[in-house]
PDB file of C-alpha atoms in Angstrom:
ATOM      1  CA  UNK M   1     -11.644   2.302 -14.612  1.00 46.00           C
ATOM      2  CA  UNK M   2     -12.123   4.542 -17.725  1.00 47.00           C
ATOM      3  CA  UNK M   3     -11.227   4.423 -21.111  1.00 50.00           C
ATOM      4  CA  UNK M   4      -7.371   3.365 -21.228  1.00 70.00           C
ATOM      5  CA  UNK M   5      -5.851   6.226 -20.901  1.00 78.00           C
ATOM      6  CA  UNK M   6      -7.650   8.483 -19.726  1.00 87.00           C
ATOM      7  CA  UNK M   7      -5.602   8.056 -16.039  1.00 93.00           C
ATOM      8  CA  UNK M   8      -2.798   9.499 -18.095  1.00 93.00           C
ATOM      9  CA  UNK M   9      -5.068  13.089 -17.952  1.00 93.00           C
ATOM     10  CA  UNK M  10      -5.687  13.601 -14.471  1.00 93.00           C
ATOM     11  CA  UNK M  11      -5.525  11.925 -11.453  1.00 93.00           C
ATOM     12  CA  UNK M  12      -8.667   9.103 -11.087  1.00 92.00           C
ATOM     13  CA  UNK M  13      -9.731   6.669  -8.619  1.00 92.00           C
ATOM     14  CA  UNK M  14     -10.280   3.038  -9.096  1.00 91.00           C
ATOM     15  CA  UNK M  15     -13.736   1.608  -8.269  1.00 84.00           C
ATOM     16  CA  UNK M  16     -13.604  -1.885  -9.283  1.00 78.00           C
ATOM     17  CA  UNK M  17     -12.112  -4.761 -11.200  1.00 75.00           C
ATOM     18  CA  UNK M  18     -13.837  -4.571 -14.975  1.00 76.00           C
ATOM     19  CA  UNK M  19     -11.812  -7.029 -16.409  1.00 78.00           C
ATOM     20  CA  UNK M  20      -9.278  -5.211 -17.985  1.00 86.00           C
ATOM     21  CA  UNK M  21      -6.390  -5.843 -15.430  1.00 93.00           C
ATOM     22  CA  UNK M  22      -6.239  -8.832 -13.613  1.00 94.00           C
ATOM     23  CA  UNK M  23      -4.743  -7.805 -10.391  1.00 95.00           C
ATOM     24  CA  UNK M  24      -3.646  -4.510  -8.650  1.00 96.00           C
ATOM     25  CA  UNK M  25      -1.460  -3.080  -6.402  1.00 97.00           C
ATOM     26  CA  UNK M  26      -2.646  -1.168  -3.403  1.00 97.00           C
ATOM     27  CA  UNK M  27      -0.107   0.943  -1.990  1.00 97.00           C
ATOM     28  CA  UNK M  28       0.327   3.018   1.264  1.00 96.00           C
ATOM     29  CA  UNK M  29       3.185   4.835   2.991  1.00 95.00           C
ATOM     30  CA  UNK M  30       4.455   4.589   6.424  1.00 95.00           C
ATOM     31  CA  UNK M  31       7.025   7.458   7.724  1.00 94.00           C
ATOM     32  CA  UNK M  32       7.468  10.760   6.390  1.00 92.00           C
ATOM     33  CA  UNK M  33       8.725  11.899   2.531  1.00 92.00           C
ATOM     34  CA  UNK M  34      11.213  14.958   3.704  1.00 91.00           C
ATOM     35  CA  UNK M  35      14.334  15.043   4.213  1.00 90.00           C
ATOM     36  CA  UNK M  36      13.928  18.301   6.036  1.00 88.00           C
ATOM     37  CA  UNK M  37      13.918  18.286   9.914  1.00 83.00           C
ATOM     38  CA  UNK M  38      13.869  14.515  10.339  1.00 85.00           C
ATOM     39  CA  UNK M  39      15.926  13.168  13.138  1.00 83.00           C
ATOM     40  CA  UNK M  40      17.306   9.590  14.320  1.00 79.00           C
ATOM     41  CA  UNK M  41      13.433   8.911  15.004  1.00 82.00           C
ATOM     42  CA  UNK M  42      12.075   9.309  11.737  1.00 89.00           C
ATOM     43  CA  UNK M  43      14.895   7.830   9.398  1.00 94.00           C
ATOM     44  CA  UNK M  44      12.977   5.370   7.388  1.00 95.00           C
ATOM     45  CA  UNK M  45      10.321   5.966   5.192  1.00 96.00           C
ATOM     46  CA  UNK M  46       8.530   3.186   3.346  1.00 97.00           C
ATOM     47  CA  UNK M  47       6.125   2.324   0.841  1.00 97.00           C
ATOM     48  CA  UNK M  48       3.766  -1.348   1.260  1.00 98.00           C
ATOM     49  CA  UNK M  49       1.685  -2.543  -1.934  1.00 97.00           C
ATOM     50  CA  UNK M  50      -1.293  -5.451  -1.168  1.00 97.00           C
ATOM     51  CA  UNK M  51      -0.922  -7.101  -4.685  1.00 97.00           C
ATOM     52  CA  UNK M  52      -4.558  -9.033  -5.331  1.00 95.00           C
ATOM     53  CA  UNK M  53      -5.953 -10.896  -8.132  1.00 90.00           C
ATOM     54  CA  UNK M  54      -9.608  -9.994  -9.369  1.00 79.00           C
ATOM     55  CA  UNK M  55     -11.348 -12.926  -8.004  1.00 80.00           C
ATOM     56  CA  UNK M  56      -9.375 -13.093  -4.819  1.00 85.00           C
ATOM     57  CA  UNK M  57     -10.096  -9.120  -4.306  1.00 85.00           C
ATOM     58  CA  UNK M  58     -13.801  -9.459  -4.482  1.00 86.00           C
ATOM     59  CA  UNK M  59     -13.455 -12.802  -1.598  1.00 91.00           C
ATOM     60  CA  UNK M  60     -11.006  -9.713   0.311  1.00 92.00           C
ATOM     61  CA  UNK M  61     -13.746  -7.319   0.051  1.00 91.00           C
ATOM     62  CA  UNK M  62     -16.869  -9.261   1.809  1.00 94.00           C
ATOM     63  CA  UNK M  63     -14.548 -10.839   4.708  1.00 95.00           C
ATOM     64  CA  UNK M  64     -13.506  -7.332   5.936  1.00 96.00           C
ATOM     65  CA  UNK M  65     -17.248  -5.877   5.415  1.00 96.00           C
ATOM     66  CA  UNK M  66     -18.321  -8.915   7.485  1.00 97.00           C
ATOM     67  CA  UNK M  67     -15.944  -8.204  10.007  1.00 98.00           C
ATOM     68  CA  UNK M  68     -17.059  -4.515   9.976  1.00 98.00           C
ATOM     69  CA  UNK M  69     -20.599  -5.645  10.111  1.00 97.00           C
ATOM     70  CA  UNK M  70     -19.866  -7.820  13.090  1.00 97.00           C
ATOM     71  CA  UNK M  71     -18.344  -5.194  15.388  1.00 97.00           C
ATOM     72  CA  UNK M  72     -20.438  -1.952  14.036  1.00 98.00           C
ATOM     73  CA  UNK M  73     -23.883  -1.210  13.469  1.00 96.00           C
ATOM     74  CA  UNK M  74     -24.498  -1.019   9.367  1.00 96.00           C
ATOM     75  CA  UNK M  75     -20.321  -1.000   9.390  1.00 97.00           C
ATOM     76  CA  UNK M  76     -20.650   2.694  10.377  1.00 97.00           C
ATOM     77  CA  UNK M  77     -19.350   4.375  13.642  1.00 97.00           C
ATOM     78  CA  UNK M  78     -21.162   7.807  14.100  1.00 96.00           C
ATOM     79  CA  UNK M  79     -22.112   8.085  10.306  1.00 96.00           C
ATOM     80  CA  UNK M  80     -19.254   7.209   8.617  1.00 97.00           C
ATOM     81  CA  UNK M  81     -17.981   4.219   7.138  1.00 97.00           C
ATOM     82  CA  UNK M  82     -15.734   2.504   9.385  1.00 97.00           C
ATOM     83  CA  UNK M  83     -11.914   1.734   7.758  1.00 97.00           C
ATOM     84  CA  UNK M  84      -9.124   0.104   9.676  1.00 97.00           C
ATOM     85  CA  UNK M  85      -6.409   3.235  10.205  1.00 95.00           C
ATOM     86  CA  UNK M  86      -3.517   1.584  11.891  1.00 95.00           C
ATOM     87  CA  UNK M  87      -2.795   4.174  13.990  1.00 95.00           C
ATOM     88  CA  UNK M  88      -6.462   4.398  15.367  1.00 97.00           C
ATOM     89  CA  UNK M  89      -6.536   0.656  15.502  1.00 97.00           C
ATOM     90  CA  UNK M  90      -3.176   1.069  17.461  1.00 96.00           C
ATOM     91  CA  UNK M  91      -3.845   3.488  19.596  1.00 97.00           C
ATOM     92  CA  UNK M  92      -7.639   2.363  20.167  1.00 97.00           C
ATOM     93  CA  UNK M  93      -9.199   5.300  19.311  1.00 97.00           C
ATOM     94  CA  UNK M  94     -12.204   6.676  17.525  1.00 97.00           C
ATOM     95  CA  UNK M  95     -14.298   3.107  16.248  1.00 97.00           C
ATOM     96  CA  UNK M  96     -11.620   0.770  18.110  1.00 98.00           C
ATOM     97  CA  UNK M  97     -12.101   2.743  21.453  1.00 98.00           C
ATOM     98  CA  UNK M  98     -13.033  -0.071  24.384  1.00 97.00           C
ATOM     99  CA  UNK M  99     -15.673   1.219  24.803  1.00 97.00           C
ATOM    100  CA  UNK M 100     -17.108   0.291  21.368  1.00 96.00           C
ATOM    101  CA  UNK M 101     -15.124  -2.325  20.710  1.00 97.00           C
ATOM    102  CA  UNK M 102     -13.671  -5.723  22.192  1.00 97.00           C
ATOM    103  CA  UNK M 103     -10.208  -5.505  20.689  1.00 96.00           C
ATOM    104  CA  UNK M 104      -8.990  -8.726  21.023  1.00 97.00           C
ATOM    105  CA  UNK M 105     -11.870 -10.624  20.077  1.00 98.00           C
ATOM    106  CA  UNK M 106     -11.438  -8.560  17.053  1.00 98.00           C
ATOM    107  CA  UNK M 107      -8.032  -8.522  16.369  1.00 97.00           C
ATOM    108  CA  UNK M 108      -8.207 -12.361  16.415  1.00 97.00           C
ATOM    109  CA  UNK M 109     -10.803 -12.042  13.238  1.00 98.00           C
ATOM    110  CA  UNK M 110      -8.769  -9.310  11.506  1.00 97.00           C
ATOM    111  CA  UNK M 111      -5.274 -11.720  11.494  1.00 97.00           C
ATOM    112  CA  UNK M 112      -7.086 -14.796  11.151  1.00 97.00           C
ATOM    113  CA  UNK M 113      -8.772 -12.931   7.625  1.00 97.00           C
ATOM    114  CA  UNK M 114      -5.420 -11.584   6.471  1.00 97.00           C
ATOM    115  CA  UNK M 115      -3.684 -15.125   7.161  1.00 97.00           C
ATOM    116  CA  UNK M 116      -6.485 -16.840   5.200  1.00 96.00           C
ATOM    117  CA  UNK M 117      -6.766 -13.907   2.393  1.00 95.00           C
ATOM    118  CA  UNK M 118      -4.871 -14.572  -1.070  1.00 95.00           C
ATOM    119  CA  UNK M 119      -2.286 -11.822  -1.353  1.00 97.00           C
ATOM    120  CA  UNK M 120       0.693 -10.916  -2.409  1.00 97.00           C
ATOM    121  CA  UNK M 121       3.167  -8.362  -0.411  1.00 98.00           C
ATOM    122  CA  UNK M 122       5.850  -5.672  -2.384  1.00 98.00           C
ATOM    123  CA  UNK M 123       7.586  -3.464  -0.141  1.00 98.00           C
ATOM    124  CA  UNK M 124      10.216  -0.665   0.123  1.00 97.00           C
ATOM    125  CA  UNK M 125      12.400   1.308   2.785  1.00 97.00           C
ATOM    126  CA  UNK M 126      14.723   3.833   1.946  1.00 96.00           C
ATOM    127  CA  UNK M 127      16.904   5.533   4.891  1.00 95.00           C
ATOM    128  CA  UNK M 128      16.921   9.248   4.700  1.00 94.00           C
ATOM    129  CA  UNK M 129      20.749   8.840   5.982  1.00 91.00           C
ATOM    130  CA  UNK M 130      21.790   6.951   3.330  1.00 92.00           C
ATOM    131  CA  UNK M 131      19.537   8.828   0.866  1.00 93.00           C
ATOM    132  CA  UNK M 132      21.583  11.910   1.676  1.00 90.00           C
ATOM    133  CA  UNK M 133      24.754  10.584   1.695  1.00 90.00           C
ATOM    134  CA  UNK M 134      24.219   8.848  -1.890  1.00 91.00           C
ATOM    135  CA  UNK M 135      23.341  11.934  -3.812  1.00 90.00           C
ATOM    136  CA  UNK M 136      24.442  15.684  -3.828  1.00 88.00           C
ATOM    137  CA  UNK M 137      20.801  15.942  -5.063  1.00 89.00           C
ATOM    138  CA  UNK M 138      18.879  13.217  -3.478  1.00 91.00           C
ATOM    139  CA  UNK M 139      15.230  12.073  -5.670  1.00 90.00           C
ATOM    140  CA  UNK M 140      12.570  12.961  -4.047  1.00 92.00           C
ATOM    141  CA  UNK M 141      11.792  10.243  -1.376  1.00 94.00           C
ATOM    142  CA  UNK M 142       7.886   9.310  -2.665  1.00 94.00           C
ATOM    143  CA  UNK M 143       8.468   9.021  -5.734  1.00 94.00           C
ATOM    144  CA  UNK M 144      11.402   7.154  -5.320  1.00 95.00           C
ATOM    145  CA  UNK M 145      10.066   4.422  -3.489  1.00 96.00           C
ATOM    146  CA  UNK M 146       7.147   4.018  -5.252  1.00 96.00           C
ATOM    147  CA  UNK M 147       9.769   3.483  -8.374  1.00 96.00           C
ATOM    148  CA  UNK M 148      10.937   1.025  -6.686  1.00 96.00           C
ATOM    149  CA  UNK M 149       7.416  -0.613  -6.018  1.00 97.00           C
ATOM    150  CA  UNK M 150       6.714  -0.096  -9.623  1.00 96.00           C
ATOM    151  CA  UNK M 151       9.758  -1.700 -10.392  1.00 97.00           C
ATOM    152  CA  UNK M 152       8.868  -5.314  -8.795  1.00 97.00           C
ATOM    153  CA  UNK M 153       5.268  -4.627  -9.857  1.00 97.00           C
ATOM    154  CA  UNK M 154       6.050  -4.795 -13.666  1.00 97.00           C
ATOM    155  CA  UNK M 155       8.343  -7.864 -13.190  1.00 97.00           C
ATOM    156  CA  UNK M 156       6.014  -9.548 -11.443  1.00 97.00           C
ATOM    157  CA  UNK M 157       3.363  -8.868 -14.060  1.00 97.00           C
ATOM    158  CA  UNK M 158       5.569  -9.641 -16.830  1.00 97.00           C
ATOM    159  CA  UNK M 159       6.912 -13.067 -15.660  1.00 96.00           C
ATOM    160  CA  UNK M 160       3.164 -13.648 -15.015  1.00 96.00           C
ATOM    161  CA  UNK M 161       2.158 -12.379 -18.184  1.00 97.00           C
ATOM    162  CA  UNK M 162      -0.738 -10.518 -16.447  1.00 96.00           C
ATOM    163  CA  UNK M 163      -2.195  -6.833 -16.569  1.00 96.00           C
ATOM    164  CA  UNK M 164      -2.097  -4.973 -13.369  1.00 96.00           C
ATOM    165  CA  UNK M 165      -2.857  -1.285 -11.736  1.00 96.00           C
ATOM    166  CA  UNK M 166      -1.265   0.490  -8.928  1.00 97.00           C
ATOM    167  CA  UNK M 167      -3.994   2.072  -6.639  1.00 96.00           C
ATOM    168  CA  UNK M 168      -2.691   5.017  -4.193  1.00 96.00           C
ATOM    169  CA  UNK M 169      -3.751   6.742  -1.657  1.00 94.00           C
ATOM    170  CA  UNK M 170      -4.314  10.536  -2.467  1.00 93.00           C
ATOM    171  CA  UNK M 171      -2.155  13.383  -0.731  1.00 90.00           C
ATOM    172  CA  UNK M 172      -4.650  15.884  -2.580  1.00 91.00           C
ATOM    173  CA  UNK M 173      -5.376  17.048  -6.148  1.00 90.00           C
ATOM    174  CA  UNK M 174      -1.963  18.970  -6.601  1.00 93.00           C
ATOM    175  CA  UNK M 175       0.168  16.408  -4.881  1.00 93.00           C
ATOM    176  CA  UNK M 176      -1.541  13.343  -6.898  1.00 95.00           C
ATOM    177  CA  UNK M 177      -0.946  14.961 -10.229  1.00 95.00           C
ATOM    178  CA  UNK M 178       2.156  16.080  -9.713  1.00 94.00           C
ATOM    179  CA  UNK M 179       3.449  12.447  -8.546  1.00 94.00           C
ATOM    180  CA  UNK M 180       1.498  10.960 -11.955  1.00 95.00           C
ATOM    181  CA  UNK M 181       2.964  13.062 -14.264  1.00 95.00           C
ATOM    182  CA  UNK M 182       6.456  12.296 -12.530  1.00 94.00           C
ATOM    183  CA  UNK M 183       5.927   8.584 -13.099  1.00 94.00           C
ATOM    184  CA  UNK M 184       4.403   8.317 -16.068  1.00 95.00           C
ATOM    185  CA  UNK M 185       7.538   8.281 -18.010  1.00 95.00           C
ATOM    186  CA  UNK M 186       9.264   5.589 -16.087  1.00 94.00           C
ATOM    187  CA  UNK M 187       5.917   3.835 -16.877  1.00 95.00           C
ATOM    188  CA  UNK M 188       5.727   4.757 -20.716  1.00 95.00           C
ATOM    189  CA  UNK M 189       9.976   4.036 -21.166  1.00 96.00           C
ATOM    190  CA  UNK M 190      10.469   2.026 -18.315  1.00 95.00           C
ATOM    191  CA  UNK M 191      13.029   2.432 -15.853  1.00 95.00           C
ATOM    192  CA  UNK M 192      17.375   2.157 -15.507  1.00 92.00           C
ATOM    193  CA  UNK M 193      16.791  -1.087 -13.987  1.00 94.00           C
ATOM    194  CA  UNK M 194      13.392  -2.352 -15.536  1.00 96.00           C
ATOM    195  CA  UNK M 195      12.406  -2.125 -19.499  1.00 96.00           C
ATOM    196  CA  UNK M 196       9.409  -0.747 -21.003  1.00 96.00           C
ATOM    197  CA  UNK M 197       8.085  -3.740 -22.259  1.00 97.00           C
ATOM    198  CA  UNK M 198       7.758  -4.758 -18.727  1.00 97.00           C
ATOM    199  CA  UNK M 199       6.623  -1.752 -17.290  1.00 96.00           C
ATOM    200  CA  UNK M 200       3.937  -1.729 -20.233  1.00 96.00           C
ATOM    201  CA  UNK M 201       2.064  -4.637 -18.261  1.00 97.00           C
ATOM    202  CA  UNK M 202       1.491  -1.679 -15.820  1.00 97.00           C
ATOM    203  CA  UNK M 203      -2.022  -0.275 -17.564  1.00 95.00           C
ATOM    204  CA  UNK M 204      -2.884   2.546 -14.753  1.00 95.00           C
ATOM    205  CA  UNK M 205      -2.211   3.958 -11.498  1.00 96.00           C
ATOM    206  CA  UNK M 206      -5.289   5.339  -9.752  1.00 96.00           C
ATOM    207  CA  UNK M 207      -5.772   7.535  -6.410  1.00 96.00           C
ATOM    208  CA  UNK M 208      -8.141   7.077  -3.984  1.00 95.00           C
ATOM    209  CA  UNK M 209      -9.211   8.193  -0.451  1.00 91.00           C
ATOM    210  CA  UNK M 210     -10.052   6.307   2.410  1.00 88.00           C
ATOM    211  CA  UNK M 211     -13.483   7.108   1.935  1.00 91.00           C
ATOM    212  CA  UNK M 212     -16.011   8.115  -0.848  1.00 91.00           C
ATOM    213  CA  UNK M 213     -16.413  11.785  -0.818  1.00 91.00           C
ATOM    214  CA  UNK M 214     -20.342  10.590   0.824  1.00 94.00           C
ATOM    215  CA  UNK M 215     -18.318   8.545   3.659  1.00 94.00           C
ATOM    216  CA  UNK M 216     -20.766   5.877   2.634  1.00 93.00           C
ATOM    217  CA  UNK M 217     -18.088   3.589   1.565  1.00 93.00           C
ATOM    218  CA  UNK M 218     -14.475   2.524   1.293  1.00 93.00           C
ATOM    219  CA  UNK M 219     -11.822   1.221  -0.365  1.00 93.00           C
ATOM    220  CA  UNK M 220     -10.900  -2.023   1.649  1.00 92.00           C
ATOM    221  CA  UNK M 221      -7.482  -2.570  -0.011  1.00 93.00           C
ATOM    222  CA  UNK M 222      -6.288   0.279   0.530  1.00 95.00           C
ATOM    223  CA  UNK M 223      -6.645  -0.223   4.444  1.00 96.00           C
ATOM    224  CA  UNK M 224      -5.142  -3.495   4.878  1.00 96.00           C
ATOM    225  CA  UNK M 225      -2.170  -1.753   3.034  1.00 96.00           C
ATOM    226  CA  UNK M 226      -2.367   0.952   5.979  1.00 96.00           C
ATOM    227  CA  UNK M 227      -2.459  -2.341   8.547  1.00 96.00           C
ATOM    228  CA  UNK M 228       0.086  -4.374   7.300  1.00 97.00           C
ATOM    229  CA  UNK M 229       2.577  -1.511   6.139  1.00 97.00           C
ATOM    230  CA  UNK M 230       3.140  -0.673   9.741  1.00 96.00           C
ATOM    231  CA  UNK M 231       4.248  -4.023  10.511  1.00 97.00           C
ATOM    232  CA  UNK M 232       6.575  -4.041   7.712  1.00 98.00           C
ATOM    233  CA  UNK M 233       7.669  -0.504   8.421  1.00 97.00           C
ATOM    234  CA  UNK M 234       8.630  -1.819  11.983  1.00 96.00           C
ATOM    235  CA  UNK M 235      10.793  -4.923  10.878  1.00 97.00           C
ATOM    236  CA  UNK M 236      12.624  -2.709   7.985  1.00 96.00           C
ATOM    237  CA  UNK M 237      13.626  -0.106  10.119  1.00 94.00           C
ATOM    238  CA  UNK M 238      13.576  -1.637  13.598  1.00 94.00           C
ATOM    239  CA  UNK M 239      13.705  -5.444  12.958  1.00 95.00           C
ATOM    240  CA  UNK M 240      10.513  -5.797  14.965  1.00 96.00           C
ATOM    241  CA  UNK M 241       8.584  -9.135  13.649  1.00 97.00           C
ATOM    242  CA  UNK M 242       5.347  -8.591  15.267  1.00 97.00           C
ATOM    243  CA  UNK M 243       2.644 -10.750  15.491  1.00 96.00           C
ATOM    244  CA  UNK M 244       1.170  -9.335  12.904  1.00 97.00           C
ATOM    245  CA  UNK M 245       4.249  -9.259  10.546  1.00 98.00           C
ATOM    246  CA  UNK M 246       4.906 -13.243  11.529  1.00 97.00           C
ATOM    247  CA  UNK M 247       1.275 -14.013  10.468  1.00 97.00           C
ATOM    248  CA  UNK M 248       1.804 -12.310   6.629  1.00 97.00           C
ATOM    249  CA  UNK M 249       5.781 -12.821   6.305  1.00 98.00           C
ATOM    250  CA  UNK M 250       5.508 -15.644   3.970  1.00 98.00           C
ATOM    251  CA  UNK M 251       2.883 -13.501   1.924  1.00 98.00           C
ATOM    252  CA  UNK M 252       5.680 -11.049   0.645  1.00 98.00           C
ATOM    253  CA  UNK M 253       6.500 -12.017  -3.033  1.00 97.00           C
ATOM    254  CA  UNK M 254       8.896 -15.132  -3.630  1.00 96.00           C
ATOM    255  CA  UNK M 255       9.126 -16.054  -0.373  1.00 97.00           C
ATOM    256  CA  UNK M 256      11.706 -17.046   1.815  1.00 96.00           C
ATOM    257  CA  UNK M 257      13.819 -15.302  -1.183  1.00 96.00           C
ATOM    258  CA  UNK M 258      12.661 -11.702  -0.808  1.00 97.00           C
ATOM    259  CA  UNK M 259      15.046  -9.305  -1.642  1.00 95.00           C
ATOM    260  CA  UNK M 260      15.265  -7.753  -4.582  1.00 92.00           C
ATOM    261  CA  UNK M 261      11.384  -9.134  -4.677  1.00 95.00           C
ATOM    262  CA  UNK M 262       8.931  -8.762  -2.325  1.00 97.00           C
ATOM    263  CA  UNK M 263      11.275  -6.241  -0.411  1.00 97.00           C
ATOM    264  CA  UNK M 264      13.430  -3.305  -1.848  1.00 96.00           C
ATOM    265  CA  UNK M 265      16.192  -1.613   0.683  1.00 95.00           C
ATOM    266  CA  UNK M 266      18.001   1.559   0.324  1.00 94.00           C
ATOM    267  CA  UNK M 267      20.187   0.826   2.179  1.00 82.00           C
ATOM    268  CA  UNK M 268      20.559  -0.341   5.265  1.00 57.00           C
ATOM    269  CA  UNK M 269      24.282   1.848   5.729  1.00 45.00           C
TER     270      UNK M 269
END
């Protein structure tokens, strides 16, 4: 992290815990954040954040890297650092092609890591039908979904007297800058439902790619958010409780009383 307020000036990446925050919330999305030409197959958009404390974070990085080194030479595939990406993983393509890896054994190792790792989950889901019917001029879906997650993260930080930062997957310089400018007022002034005092515990919003520019490193927390986000999305949109969901559901913040804490749904109508 750079100087305390540099993150407000331009989209910046989060590289490591440096003592300025106690925890980070790494967020990935599932679905398409648009009301244009959507159908009943993609009426849901969700965001899932993985809330990780500093000490636990170091362990998660090492454990995930151990898995990568176990299955791929130098944790790389075709000259790039292997990343756990839900789509490639589910479709068994790229580094997850059965020609290169035993997926059943890999899945067992990965799920054991996720079950044993210390993190919490905060997820939001938006029903596009409900959003369109609720507002004559609906909020931007990505921003609205992020706001739900930010509010719950802020309340968690205030309750536990901690400082935190948010890490989003970069969607491009222009998109990142627009989102940053739109969300900063909510961090500085609070939201309709969460006070500025609570939001002041958030000390930065950062934007990271899946890999570094040289393709030699990745950001494991975003990879985990990606993998878990798909399981959470299926639970929200279709009430599907996959094996992965059942492994990690007790990590949803304030489980089993998750509604309004680790889960915000807008709305099921």
